[in-house]
mmCIF file of C-alpha atoms and ligand atoms in Angstrom:
data_model
loop_
_atom_site.group_PDB
_atom_site.id
_atom_site.type_symbol
_atom_site.label_atom_id
_atom_site.label_comp_id
_atom_site.label_asym_id
_atom_site.label_seq_id
_atom_site.Cartn_x
_atom_site.Cartn_y
_atom_site.Cartn_z
ATOM 1 C CA MET A 1 29.478 -8.980 3.132
ATOM 2 C CA ASN A 2 31.169 -10.307 6.260
ATOM 3 C CA ILE A 3 31.959 -7.430 8.677
ATOM 4 C CA ARG A 4 35.550 -8.673 9.067
ATOM 5 C CA ILE A 5 36.084 -8.454 5.315
ATOM 6 C CA ILE A 6 34.559 -4.962 5.245
ATOM 7 C CA LYS A 7 37.005 -3.870 7.983
ATOM 8 C CA VAL A 8 39.979 -5.283 6.122
ATOM 9 C CA LEU A 9 38.839 -3.702 2.856
ATOM 10 C CA SER A 10 38.313 -0.336 4.515
ATOM 11 C CA LEU A 11 42.018 -0.302 5.375
ATOM 12 C CA LEU A 12 43.090 -0.717 1.760
ATOM 13 C CA PRO A 13 43.701 2.108 -0.687
ATOM 14 C CA SER A 14 40.660 2.499 -2.933
ATOM 15 C CA SER A 15 42.784 1.697 -6.000
ATOM 16 C CA LEU A 16 43.208 -1.795 -4.621
ATOM 17 C CA LEU A 17 39.563 -2.341 -3.830
ATOM 18 C CA LEU A 18 38.602 -3.321 -7.342
ATOM 19 C CA ALA A 19 41.357 -5.885 -7.411
ATOM 20 C CA THR A 20 40.352 -7.317 -4.039
ATOM 21 C CA SER A 21 36.592 -7.348 -4.527
ATOM 22 C CA SER A 22 36.775 -10.795 -6.078
ATOM 23 C CA PHE A 23 38.650 -11.949 -2.933
ATOM 24 C CA ALA A 24 35.741 -10.653 -0.856
ATOM 25 C CA ALA A 25 33.151 -12.267 -3.055
ATOM 26 C CA THR A 26 34.863 -15.621 -3.091
ATOM 27 C CA ALA A 27 36.476 -15.599 0.363
ATOM 28 C CA PRO A 28 35.709 -18.918 2.030
ATOM 29 C CA THR A 29 34.083 -18.853 5.422
ATOM 30 C CA SER A 30 36.734 -18.510 8.088
ATOM 31 C CA ILE A 31 37.192 -21.190 10.723
ATOM 32 C CA ALA A 32 36.176 -18.667 13.407
ATOM 33 C CA LYS A 33 32.994 -17.770 11.530
ATOM 34 C CA LEU A 34 32.096 -21.444 11.177
ATOM 35 C CA TYR A 35 32.357 -21.923 14.928
ATOM 36 C CA GLU A 36 31.038 -18.542 16.057
ATOM 37 C CA GLU A 37 27.815 -19.944 17.494
ATOM 38 C CA SER A 38 29.878 -22.315 19.677
ATOM 39 C CA PHE A 39 33.048 -20.560 20.830
ATOM 40 C CA LEU A 40 35.759 -18.114 19.778
ATOM 41 C CA VAL A 41 38.518 -19.601 17.618
ATOM 42 C CA GLY A 42 41.783 -17.802 18.209
ATOM 43 C CA THR A 43 45.447 -17.783 17.312
ATOM 44 C CA ALA A 44 48.732 -16.645 18.824
ATOM 45 C CA ILE A 45 50.314 -13.641 17.132
ATOM 46 C CA LYS A 46 54.085 -13.856 16.889
ATOM 47 C CA SER A 47 56.230 -10.886 17.812
ATOM 48 C CA GLY A 48 57.489 -10.503 14.237
ATOM 49 C CA ASP A 49 53.949 -9.701 13.087
ATOM 50 C CA LEU A 50 53.702 -7.004 15.738
ATOM 51 C CA LYS A 51 57.092 -5.461 14.950
ATOM 52 C CA ASN A 52 56.512 -5.534 11.188
ATOM 53 C CA PRO A 53 52.768 -5.919 10.712
ATOM 54 C CA PRO A 54 51.781 -7.713 7.510
ATOM 55 C CA ALA A 55 49.088 -6.180 5.288
ATOM 56 C CA LEU A 56 45.845 -7.218 6.912
ATOM 57 C CA SER A 57 44.380 -8.206 3.567
ATOM 58 C CA SER A 58 46.979 -10.962 3.343
ATOM 59 C CA SER A 59 47.036 -11.867 7.034
ATOM 60 C CA LEU A 60 45.955 -15.421 7.709
ATOM 61 C CA SER A 61 45.432 -14.559 11.384
ATOM 62 C CA CYS A 62 43.132 -11.657 10.538
ATOM 63 C CA ARG A 63 41.145 -13.638 7.988
ATOM 64 C CA GLU A 64 40.630 -16.835 9.956
ATOM 65 C CA PHE A 65 40.522 -16.085 13.683
ATOM 66 C CA ASN A 66 38.483 -13.932 16.070
ATOM 67 C CA ALA A 67 40.708 -13.966 19.170
ATOM 68 C CA PHE A 68 44.373 -12.954 19.307
ATOM 69 C CA THR A 69 46.862 -13.869 22.038
ATOM 70 C CA ALA A 70 50.348 -12.363 21.909
ATOM 71 C CA GLU A 71 52.671 -15.364 21.697
ATOM 72 C CA ASN A 72 55.414 -13.473 23.557
ATOM 73 C CA ALA A 73 54.823 -9.702 23.392
ATOM 74 C CA MET A 74 52.942 -9.296 26.676
ATOM 75 C CA LYS A 75 55.273 -11.435 28.760
ATOM 76 C CA TRP A 76 57.031 -9.532 31.523
ATOM 77 C CA GLU A 77 60.482 -9.516 29.872
ATOM 78 C CA HIS A 78 59.070 -7.814 26.772
ATOM 79 C CA ILE A 79 56.469 -5.456 28.188
ATOM 80 C CA HIS A 80 58.367 -4.465 31.366
ATOM 81 C CA PRO A 81 62.042 -5.111 30.646
ATOM 82 C CA LYS A 82 63.500 -2.779 33.292
ATOM 83 C CA PRO A 83 62.243 -1.588 36.698
ATOM 84 C CA ASP A 84 61.131 1.787 35.402
ATOM 85 C CA ALA A 85 60.644 0.985 31.738
ATOM 86 C CA TYR A 86 57.622 -0.459 30.024
ATOM 87 C CA ASP A 87 57.574 -1.209 26.310
ATOM 88 C CA PHE A 88 54.088 -1.214 24.901
ATOM 89 C CA SER A 89 55.055 -1.032 21.250
ATOM 90 C CA MET A 90 54.096 -4.619 20.381
ATOM 91 C CA SER A 91 51.119 -4.879 22.730
ATOM 92 C CA ASP A 92 49.653 -1.604 21.428
ATOM 93 C CA GLN A 93 50.030 -3.007 17.922
ATOM 94 C CA LEU A 94 48.222 -6.177 18.970
ATOM 95 C CA ILE A 95 45.275 -4.120 20.231
ATOM 96 C CA LYS A 96 45.237 -2.115 17.000
ATOM 97 C CA MET A 97 45.402 -5.221 14.846
ATOM 98 C CA ALA A 98 42.617 -6.882 16.830
ATOM 99 C CA GLU A 99 40.405 -3.812 16.411
ATOM 100 C CA GLN A 100 41.005 -3.819 12.668
ATOM 101 C CA CYS A 101 40.353 -7.553 12.406
ATOM 102 C CA ASP A 102 37.343 -7.513 14.738
ATOM 103 C CA ALA A 103 39.052 -9.973 17.066
ATOM 104 C CA LYS A 104 39.120 -10.188 20.854
ATOM 105 C CA VAL A 105 42.466 -9.779 22.652
ATOM 106 C CA ILE A 106 43.697 -12.289 25.213
ATOM 107 C CA GLY A 107 46.405 -10.968 27.524
ATOM 108 C CA HIS A 108 49.200 -13.482 28.097
ATOM 109 C CA THR A 109 50.482 -13.509 30.785
ATOM 110 C CA LEU A 110 50.758 -11.486 34.009
ATOM 111 C CA VAL A 111 52.502 -13.920 36.359
ATOM 112 C CA TRP A 112 54.855 -16.667 35.201
ATOM 113 C CA HIS A 113 58.166 -18.057 36.402
ATOM 114 C CA GLN A 114 59.546 -17.983 32.823
ATOM 115 C CA GLN A 115 60.263 -14.923 30.667
ATOM 116 C CA THR A 116 60.418 -12.804 33.796
ATOM 117 C CA PRO A 117 63.652 -10.827 34.229
ATOM 118 C CA ALA A 118 65.840 -11.665 37.253
ATOM 119 C CA TRP A 119 65.609 -8.066 38.522
ATOM 120 C CA VAL A 120 61.910 -8.581 39.302
ATOM 121 C CA PHE A 121 62.905 -10.696 42.290
ATOM 122 C CA GLN A 122 65.860 -8.549 43.415
ATOM 123 C CA ASP A 123 66.485 -5.174 45.003
ATOM 124 C CA SER A 124 68.852 -2.604 43.501
ATOM 125 C CA GLN A 125 71.826 -4.353 45.195
ATOM 126 C CA GLY A 126 70.921 -7.695 43.689
ATOM 127 C CA ASN A 127 69.606 -9.138 46.975
ATOM 128 C CA THR A 128 66.454 -11.217 46.984
ATOM 129 C CA LEU A 129 63.425 -9.009 47.473
ATOM 130 C CA GLY A 130 61.158 -9.387 50.531
ATOM 131 C CA ARG A 131 57.488 -10.382 50.337
ATOM 132 C CA ASP A 132 56.028 -6.863 50.646
ATOM 133 C CA ALA A 133 58.385 -5.397 48.073
ATOM 134 C CA LEU A 134 57.617 -8.153 45.558
ATOM 135 C CA LEU A 135 53.876 -7.778 46.139
ATOM 136 C CA ALA A 136 54.228 -4.044 45.521
ATOM 137 C CA ARG A 137 56.129 -4.751 42.315
ATOM 138 C CA LEU A 138 53.502 -7.249 41.157
ATOM 139 C CA LYS A 139 50.727 -4.780 41.940
ATOM 140 C CA GLY A 140 52.466 -2.013 40.014
ATOM 141 C CA HIS A 141 52.993 -4.288 37.009
ATOM 142 C CA ILE A 142 49.395 -5.510 36.909
ATOM 143 C CA GLU A 143 47.914 -2.043 37.501
ATOM 144 C CA THR A 144 50.041 -0.588 34.718
ATOM 145 C CA VAL A 145 49.599 -3.322 32.121
ATOM 146 C CA VAL A 146 45.978 -4.308 32.776
ATOM 147 C CA GLY A 147 45.051 -0.682 33.447
ATOM 148 C CA ARG A 148 46.453 0.457 30.093
ATOM 149 C CA TYR A 149 44.248 -2.003 28.234
ATOM 150 C CA LYS A 150 41.164 -1.678 30.429
ATOM 151 C CA GLY A 151 38.108 -2.465 28.332
ATOM 152 C CA LYS A 152 40.300 -3.574 25.428
ATOM 153 C CA VAL A 153 41.510 -6.965 26.596
ATOM 154 C CA TYR A 154 38.772 -9.580 26.697
ATOM 155 C CA GLY A 155 40.543 -11.879 29.149
ATOM 156 C CA TRP A 156 43.864 -12.260 30.944
ATOM 157 C CA ASP A 157 45.928 -15.349 31.674
ATOM 158 C CA VAL A 158 46.544 -13.979 35.146
ATOM 159 C CA VAL A 159 48.764 -16.802 36.367
ATOM 160 C CA ASN A 160 50.515 -19.236 34.059
ATOM 161 C CA GLU A 161 51.859 -22.695 34.938
ATOM 162 C CA ALA A 162 51.893 -22.400 38.735
ATOM 163 C CA LEU A 163 51.535 -26.171 39.201
ATOM 164 C CA ASP A 164 53.959 -29.066 38.998
ATOM 165 C CA GLU A 165 53.019 -32.386 37.370
ATOM 166 C CA GLU A 166 51.532 -33.698 40.632
ATOM 167 C CA GLY A 167 49.207 -30.728 40.850
ATOM 168 C CA ASN A 168 51.066 -29.006 43.690
ATOM 169 C CA LEU A 169 52.307 -25.427 43.600
ATOM 170 C CA ARG A 170 55.725 -25.132 41.985
ATOM 171 C CA ASP A 171 58.570 -23.638 43.937
ATOM 172 C CA SER A 172 58.750 -20.595 41.709
ATOM 173 C CA PRO A 173 60.381 -17.381 42.903
ATOM 174 C CA TRP A 174 56.854 -15.968 43.261
ATOM 175 C CA ARG A 175 55.905 -18.672 45.730
ATOM 176 C CA LYS A 176 59.253 -18.745 47.520
ATOM 177 C CA ILE A 177 59.251 -15.012 48.207
ATOM 178 C CA ILE A 178 55.566 -14.195 48.627
ATOM 179 C CA GLY A 179 54.109 -17.516 49.736
ATOM 180 C CA ASP A 180 51.212 -19.603 48.418
ATOM 181 C CA ASP A 181 48.906 -16.592 48.459
ATOM 182 C CA TYR A 182 50.708 -14.891 45.557
ATOM 183 C CA LEU A 183 47.934 -16.176 43.294
ATOM 184 C CA ILE A 184 45.247 -14.550 45.434
ATOM 185 C CA HIS A 185 47.006 -11.217 45.172
ATOM 186 C CA ALA A 186 47.548 -11.546 41.425
ATOM 187 C CA PHE A 187 43.878 -12.245 40.745
ATOM 188 C CA ARG A 188 42.843 -9.455 43.143
ATOM 189 C CA TYR A 189 45.072 -6.876 41.447
ATOM 190 C CA ALA A 190 43.885 -7.951 37.992
ATOM 191 C CA LYS A 191 40.202 -7.726 38.939
ATOM 192 C CA ALA A 192 40.728 -4.267 40.434
ATOM 193 C CA ALA A 193 42.633 -3.020 37.382
ATOM 194 C CA ASP A 194 39.917 -4.098 34.937
ATOM 195 C CA PRO A 195 36.716 -5.452 36.484
ATOM 196 C CA THR A 196 35.294 -6.198 33.027
ATOM 197 C CA ALA A 197 38.070 -8.533 31.819
ATOM 198 C CA GLN A 198 37.778 -12.279 32.161
ATOM 199 C CA LEU A 199 40.445 -13.830 34.374
ATOM 200 C CA TYR A 200 42.028 -17.235 33.755
ATOM 201 C CA TYR A 201 44.361 -19.723 35.372
ATOM 202 C CA ASN A 202 46.379 -21.284 32.515
ATOM 203 C CA ASP A 203 48.463 -24.484 32.467
ATOM 204 C CA PHE A 204 49.656 -27.422 30.350
ATOM 205 C CA ASN A 205 49.198 -31.189 30.814
ATOM 206 C CA LEU A 206 45.796 -30.694 32.400
ATOM 207 C CA TYR A 207 44.707 -33.950 30.788
ATOM 208 C CA LYS A 208 46.558 -35.572 33.715
ATOM 209 C CA LYS A 209 44.248 -36.445 36.632
ATOM 210 C CA GLU A 210 46.519 -35.168 39.405
ATOM 211 C CA LYS A 211 47.333 -31.946 37.633
ATOM 212 C CA VAL A 212 43.756 -31.045 36.738
ATOM 213 C CA ALA A 213 42.741 -31.834 40.329
ATOM 214 C CA GLY A 214 45.398 -29.360 41.455
ATOM 215 C CA ALA A 215 44.076 -26.693 39.066
ATOM 216 C CA ILE A 216 40.491 -27.189 40.238
ATOM 217 C CA LYS A 217 41.575 -27.003 43.884
ATOM 218 C CA LEU A 218 43.488 -23.834 43.151
ATOM 219 C CA VAL A 219 40.475 -22.154 41.532
ATOM 220 C CA GLU A 220 38.228 -23.276 44.381
ATOM 221 C CA GLN A 221 40.658 -21.781 46.917
ATOM 222 C CA LEU A 222 40.697 -18.515 44.992
ATOM 223 C CA ARG A 223 36.913 -18.427 44.799
ATOM 224 C CA ASN A 224 36.610 -19.264 48.499
ATOM 225 C CA VAL A 225 38.455 -16.072 49.366
ATOM 226 C CA GLY A 226 36.288 -14.026 47.017
ATOM 227 C CA GLU A 227 38.471 -13.898 43.939
ATOM 228 C CA ARG A 228 37.024 -14.322 40.461
ATOM 229 C CA VAL A 229 38.407 -16.948 38.079
ATOM 230 C CA ASP A 230 36.323 -17.185 34.926
ATOM 231 C CA ALA A 231 37.921 -20.232 33.368
ATOM 232 C CA ILE A 232 40.753 -22.698 33.491
ATOM 233 C CA GLY A 233 42.962 -22.435 30.432
ATOM 234 C CA MET A 234 43.850 -25.907 29.185
ATOM 235 C CA GLN A 235 46.830 -25.119 26.978
ATOM 236 C CA GLY A 236 46.513 -28.141 24.701
ATOM 237 C CA HIS A 237 50.084 -28.774 23.548
ATOM 238 C CA TYR A 238 49.420 -32.286 22.283
ATOM 239 C CA SER A 239 50.882 -34.792 19.849
ATOM 240 C CA LEU A 240 49.696 -37.649 17.647
ATOM 241 C CA PHE A 241 50.833 -39.979 20.436
ATOM 242 C CA TYR A 242 49.213 -38.390 23.481
ATOM 243 C CA PRO A 243 46.912 -37.720 25.211
ATOM 244 C CA SER A 244 43.875 -39.870 24.471
ATOM 245 C CA LEU A 245 40.595 -38.110 23.822
ATOM 246 C CA SER A 246 39.113 -39.834 26.847
ATOM 247 C CA GLU A 247 41.861 -38.438 29.103
ATOM 248 C CA ILE A 248 41.080 -34.936 27.833
ATOM 249 C CA GLU A 249 37.343 -35.492 28.173
ATOM 250 C CA GLN A 250 37.633 -36.735 31.763
ATOM 251 C CA SER A 251 39.583 -33.621 32.686
ATOM 252 C CA MET A 252 37.095 -31.356 30.926
ATOM 253 C CA GLN A 253 34.271 -33.077 32.764
ATOM 254 C CA ALA A 254 36.039 -32.683 36.116
ATOM 255 C CA ILE A 255 36.492 -28.947 35.499
ATOM 256 C CA ILE A 256 32.885 -28.476 34.399
ATOM 257 C CA ASP A 257 31.562 -30.565 37.310
ATOM 258 C CA ALA A 258 33.420 -28.193 39.627
ATOM 259 C CA GLY A 259 31.439 -25.305 38.095
ATOM 260 C CA ILE A 260 34.371 -23.851 36.184
ATOM 261 C CA ASP A 261 34.436 -22.933 32.489
ATOM 262 C CA ILE A 262 37.196 -23.929 30.085
ATOM 263 C CA ALA A 263 39.287 -22.096 27.522
ATOM 264 C CA ILE A 264 41.527 -24.125 25.226
ATOM 265 C CA THR A 265 44.349 -21.623 25.091
ATOM 266 C CA GLU A 266 47.369 -22.937 23.157
ATOM 267 C CA LEU A 267 46.307 -25.779 20.902
ATOM 268 C CA ASP A 268 48.782 -27.605 18.653
ATOM 269 C CA VAL A 269 49.389 -31.263 17.793
ATOM 270 C CA SER A 270 52.976 -32.306 17.059
ATOM 271 C CA VAL A 271 53.399 -35.135 14.552
ATOM 272 C CA LEU A 272 57.054 -35.825 15.381
ATOM 273 C CA PRO A 273 58.546 -38.709 17.379
ATOM 274 C CA LEU A 274 60.553 -38.170 20.555
ATOM 275 C CA PRO A 275 63.245 -40.205 22.315
ATOM 276 C CA ASP A 276 61.049 -40.574 25.395
ATOM 277 C CA ASP A 277 57.544 -42.014 24.924
ATOM 278 C CA ALA A 278 56.422 -40.724 28.297
ATOM 279 C CA PHE A 279 57.374 -37.129 27.496
ATOM 280 C CA SER A 280 54.582 -34.557 27.272
ATOM 281 C CA GLY A 281 53.720 -30.994 28.094
ATOM 282 C CA ALA A 282 55.283 -27.635 27.345
ATOM 283 C CA GLU A 283 58.042 -27.166 29.885
ATOM 284 C CA ILE A 284 60.373 -24.958 27.875
ATOM 285 C CA THR A 285 63.419 -25.806 29.969
ATOM 286 C CA GLN A 286 63.232 -29.455 28.836
ATOM 287 C CA SER A 287 64.974 -30.482 25.643
ATOM 288 C CA PHE A 288 66.544 -33.376 23.716
ATOM 289 C CA ALA A 289 69.518 -33.466 21.375
ATOM 290 C CA ALA A 290 68.705 -33.289 17.675
ATOM 291 C CA HIS A 291 68.939 -36.456 15.570
ATOM 292 C CA PRO A 292 67.565 -37.106 12.066
ATOM 293 C CA VAL A 293 65.463 -39.991 13.367
ATOM 294 C CA TYR A 294 63.372 -37.484 15.315
ATOM 295 C CA ASP A 295 62.927 -35.241 12.295
ATOM 296 C CA PRO A 296 61.575 -37.598 9.631
ATOM 297 C CA TYR A 297 59.350 -35.295 7.530
ATOM 298 C CA THR A 298 61.684 -32.542 6.391
ATOM 299 C CA THR A 299 60.404 -32.704 2.807
ATOM 300 C CA GLY A 300 56.697 -32.970 3.574
ATOM 301 C CA LEU A 301 54.174 -34.819 5.700
ATOM 302 C CA PRO A 302 53.194 -38.250 4.317
ATOM 303 C CA GLU A 303 49.520 -38.891 3.655
ATOM 304 C CA GLN A 304 49.143 -41.313 6.541
ATOM 305 C CA GLN A 305 50.338 -38.782 9.142
ATOM 306 C CA GLN A 306 48.355 -36.022 7.436
ATOM 307 C CA ARG A 307 45.220 -38.121 7.913
ATOM 308 C CA GLN A 308 46.151 -39.029 11.490
ATOM 309 C CA LEU A 309 46.579 -35.343 12.294
ATOM 310 C CA ALA A 310 43.222 -34.553 10.692
ATOM 311 C CA GLU A 311 41.506 -37.305 12.674
ATOM 312 C CA THR A 312 43.083 -36.096 15.898
ATOM 313 C CA TYR A 313 41.854 -32.564 15.265
ATOM 314 C CA GLN A 314 38.417 -33.832 14.284
ATOM 315 C CA GLY A 315 38.216 -35.743 17.573
ATOM 316 C CA LEU A 316 39.355 -32.713 19.545
ATOM 317 C CA PHE A 317 36.860 -30.367 17.934
ATOM 318 C CA GLY A 318 34.117 -32.956 18.374
ATOM 319 C CA LEU A 319 34.926 -32.886 22.070
ATOM 320 C CA PHE A 320 35.046 -29.106 22.253
ATOM 321 C CA LEU A 321 31.667 -28.951 20.520
ATOM 322 C CA LYS A 322 30.200 -31.536 22.881
ATOM 323 C CA TYR A 323 31.078 -29.255 25.805
ATOM 324 C CA ALA A 324 30.616 -25.977 23.925
ATOM 325 C CA GLY A 325 28.283 -24.691 26.637
ATOM 326 C CA ASN A 326 31.310 -24.523 28.933
ATOM 327 C CA VAL A 327 34.112 -23.955 26.422
ATOM 328 C CA ASN A 328 34.366 -20.262 25.671
ATOM 329 C CA ARG A 329 37.360 -20.279 23.312
ATOM 330 C CA VAL A 330 39.702 -22.529 21.364
ATOM 331 C CA THR A 331 42.984 -20.803 20.504
ATOM 332 C CA PHE A 332 45.629 -22.382 18.266
ATOM 333 C CA TRP A 333 49.216 -21.608 19.269
ATOM 334 C CA GLY A 334 50.014 -19.971 15.950
ATOM 335 C CA SER A 335 48.425 -19.696 12.521
ATOM 336 C CA SER A 336 50.646 -21.649 10.123
ATOM 337 C CA ASP A 337 53.101 -24.518 10.573
ATOM 338 C CA ALA A 338 55.932 -22.196 9.534
ATOM 339 C CA ASP A 339 55.550 -20.150 12.709
ATOM 340 C CA SER A 340 54.981 -22.842 15.294
ATOM 341 C CA TRP A 341 57.233 -23.042 18.350
ATOM 342 C CA ARG A 342 56.940 -26.830 17.999
ATOM 343 C CA ASN A 343 59.579 -26.641 15.233
ATOM 344 C CA ASN A 344 62.048 -25.795 18.002
ATOM 345 C CA TRP A 345 60.792 -27.646 21.051
ATOM 346 C CA PRO A 346 61.733 -29.981 22.646
ATOM 347 C CA ILE A 347 64.306 -30.460 19.865
ATOM 348 C CA ARG A 348 65.580 -27.417 17.997
ATOM 349 C CA GLY A 349 65.352 -26.997 14.236
ATOM 350 C CA ARG A 350 62.851 -29.718 13.300
ATOM 351 C CA THR A 351 60.086 -29.582 10.697
ATOM 352 C CA ASP A 352 56.789 -30.115 12.513
ATOM 353 C CA TYR A 353 53.210 -29.838 11.213
ATOM 354 C CA PRO A 354 51.145 -29.073 14.317
ATOM 355 C CA LEU A 355 48.569 -26.568 13.032
ATOM 356 C CA ILE A 356 45.707 -26.522 10.508
ATOM 357 C CA PHE A 357 47.344 -24.234 7.925
ATOM 358 C CA ASP A 358 50.496 -25.350 6.125
ATOM 359 C CA ARG A 359 53.714 -23.412 5.601
ATOM 360 C CA ALA A 360 52.185 -21.588 2.650
ATOM 361 C CA GLY A 361 49.122 -20.665 4.724
ATOM 362 C CA GLN A 362 46.909 -23.145 2.896
ATOM 363 C CA PRO A 363 44.293 -25.170 4.773
ATOM 364 C CA LYS A 364 45.379 -28.741 5.527
ATOM 365 C CA LEU A 365 43.284 -31.888 5.696
ATOM 366 C CA ALA A 366 42.923 -31.159 9.433
ATOM 367 C CA HIS A 367 41.175 -27.903 8.504
ATOM 368 C CA GLN A 368 38.770 -29.825 6.292
ATOM 369 C CA TYR A 369 38.000 -32.325 9.057
ATOM 370 C CA ILE A 370 37.393 -29.545 11.570
ATOM 371 C CA THR A 371 35.054 -27.915 9.093
ATOM 372 C CA GLN A 372 33.223 -31.223 8.758
ATOM 373 C CA ALA A 373 33.042 -31.589 12.554
ATOM 374 C CA ILE A 374 30.831 -28.472 12.773
ATOM 375 C CA ASN A 375 28.842 -29.281 9.666
HETATM 376 O O1 G3I B 1 63.578 -12.875 20.569
HETATM 377 C C1 G3I B 1 64.747 -13.724 20.549
HETATM 378 C C2 G3I B 1 65.601 -13.416 19.377
HETATM 379 O O2 G3I B 1 66.094 -12.112 19.489
HETATM 380 C C3 G3I B 1 66.750 -14.432 19.298
HETATM 381 O O3 G3I B 1 67.503 -14.208 18.140
HETATM 382 C C4 G3I B 1 66.210 -15.861 19.279
HETATM 383 C C5 G3I B 1 67.346 -16.887 19.324
HETATM 384 O O4 G3I B 1 66.857 -18.130 19.762
HETATM 385 O O5 G3I B 1 65.411 -16.047 20.418
HETATM 386 C C6 G3I B 1 64.293 -15.163 20.466
HETATM 387 O O6 G3I B 1 63.531 -15.417 21.593
HETATM 388 C C7 G3I B 1 62.778 -16.583 21.579
HETATM 389 C C8 G3I B 1 61.310 -16.224 21.649
HETATM 390 O O7 G3I B 1 60.547 -17.377 21.809
HETATM 391 C C9 G3I B 1 60.805 -15.516 20.390
HETATM 392 O O8 G3I B 1 60.891 -16.380 19.299
HETATM 393 C C10 G3I B 1 63.197 -17.394 22.791
HETATM 394 O O9 G3I B 1 64.509 -17.866 22.630
HETATM 395 C C11 G3I B 1 62.272 -18.552 22.970
HETATM 396 O O10 G3I B 1 62.554 -19.189 24.227
HETATM 397 C C12 G3I B 1 60.836 -18.051 23.008
HETATM 398 O O11 G3I B 1 60.018 -19.154 23.126
HETATM 399 C C13 G3I B 1 58.676 -18.897 23.468
HETATM 400 C C14 G3I B 1 58.381 -19.642 24.770
HETATM 401 O O12 G3I B 1 56.994 -19.538 25.079
HETATM 402 C C15 G3I B 1 59.131 -19.055 25.938
HETATM 403 O O13 G3I B 1 58.653 -17.785 26.215
HETATM 404 C C16 G3I B 1 57.798 -19.408 22.339
HETATM 405 O O14 G3I B 1 57.964 -18.567 21.208
HETATM 406 C C17 G3I B 1 56.336 -19.401 22.773
HETATM 407 O O15 G3I B 1 55.568 -20.070 21.823
HETATM 408 C C18 G3I B 1 56.194 -20.132 24.105
HETATM 409 O O16 G3I B 1 54.857 -20.054 24.524
HETATM 410 C C19 G3I B 1 54.566 -20.736 25.757
HETATM 411 C C20 G3I B 1 53.440 -19.978 26.416
HETATM 412 O O17 G3I B 1 53.824 -18.648 26.608
HETATM 413 C C21 G3I B 1 53.061 -20.647 27.737
HETATM 414 N N1 G3I B 1 52.755 -22.038 27.556
HETATM 415 C C22 G3I B 1 53.758 -22.825 26.867
HETATM 416 C C23 G3I B 1 54.112 -22.181 25.527
HETATM 417 C C24 G3I B 1 55.142 -23.009 24.860
HETATM 418 O O18 G3I B 1 56.330 -22.996 25.591
#
């Protein structure tokens, strides 16, 4: 019997074991198991599942995936909401759930310009903090959070989305106050707090030539000063309309040619149209007004789009397999369509179908095509 199934069963009352033994005997091979010789296949765990954990025996995430990233729970505003207050309730639960499900934990994220409370950049009077004070605050945060989970978190997204679309450093408060070297310090503090954890630079739109060049340059600069970056996280927030497989492949090749490994960290493929054909990425501050024309599949996804989605995923997984020697993980940004952030971005309240399990947690055609890609 699969070790993951044994772990789940061992958590159930014995009275239920008889009833679930047929589940164990007939349980289909999980997507992570299918790909385990190639790379980890992960998912993002939403905060609701950490506040009110579902029974693991019925958890799609536990059954199907072997790497868990907290979708929001480890972001600064949740884990360190006030200067002297940390809240580890959800992140502790993530670690517990991962242990029970035999999954690796990915820490997301230590340094970002979003989801970081304003006080982080201010002193007690509300004045902008100086460089040394902000570095001290960053060090304290990383030592506390990474230190708490030393040996338990497989890899950390140390810095998230530091680049603009041209591949230059964004003018985030981190950069404005500390300077360009804030990344060096972040990676240094993370390595010191847990030398065994993998360390990643994570960003979206890395299929774009200029942006991936910026990410590679950034990693090279970090390595040149002795810091360790184990992989570039290509988030992978895509759509049926962009990017092309060849754009993604060229970027993957550029990263690998530079001697850097890849993690696909936040994969989803929106099927919905947008008012602007040139729009892409995952910049959460960008949005469009809702209109029914941009929400055409509220009662279900037509067969043609279902097939298009499946073909897109098949192409993507074909690519990931082709470079499996340098791709250490592929994480979907959520388990079922019901939970995806794409339902609310960049237009709120739409019905999107970006993942490989439907709203009832059933495998979609995309799941079948991905299964075929490995077979
Ligand atoms: O928790 C509040 C809830 O109390 C409130 O009632 C509700 C009202 O809108 O909002 C809830 O917070 C939302 C939170 O997700 C939890 O659902 C925030 O408004 C919303 O902005 C937040 O969005 C998250 C977003 O990051 C911003 O942090 C998405 O769930 C999450 O999927 C998304 O993930 C990011 C990655 O971290 C980095 N890469 C891009 C990716 C997509 O933006």
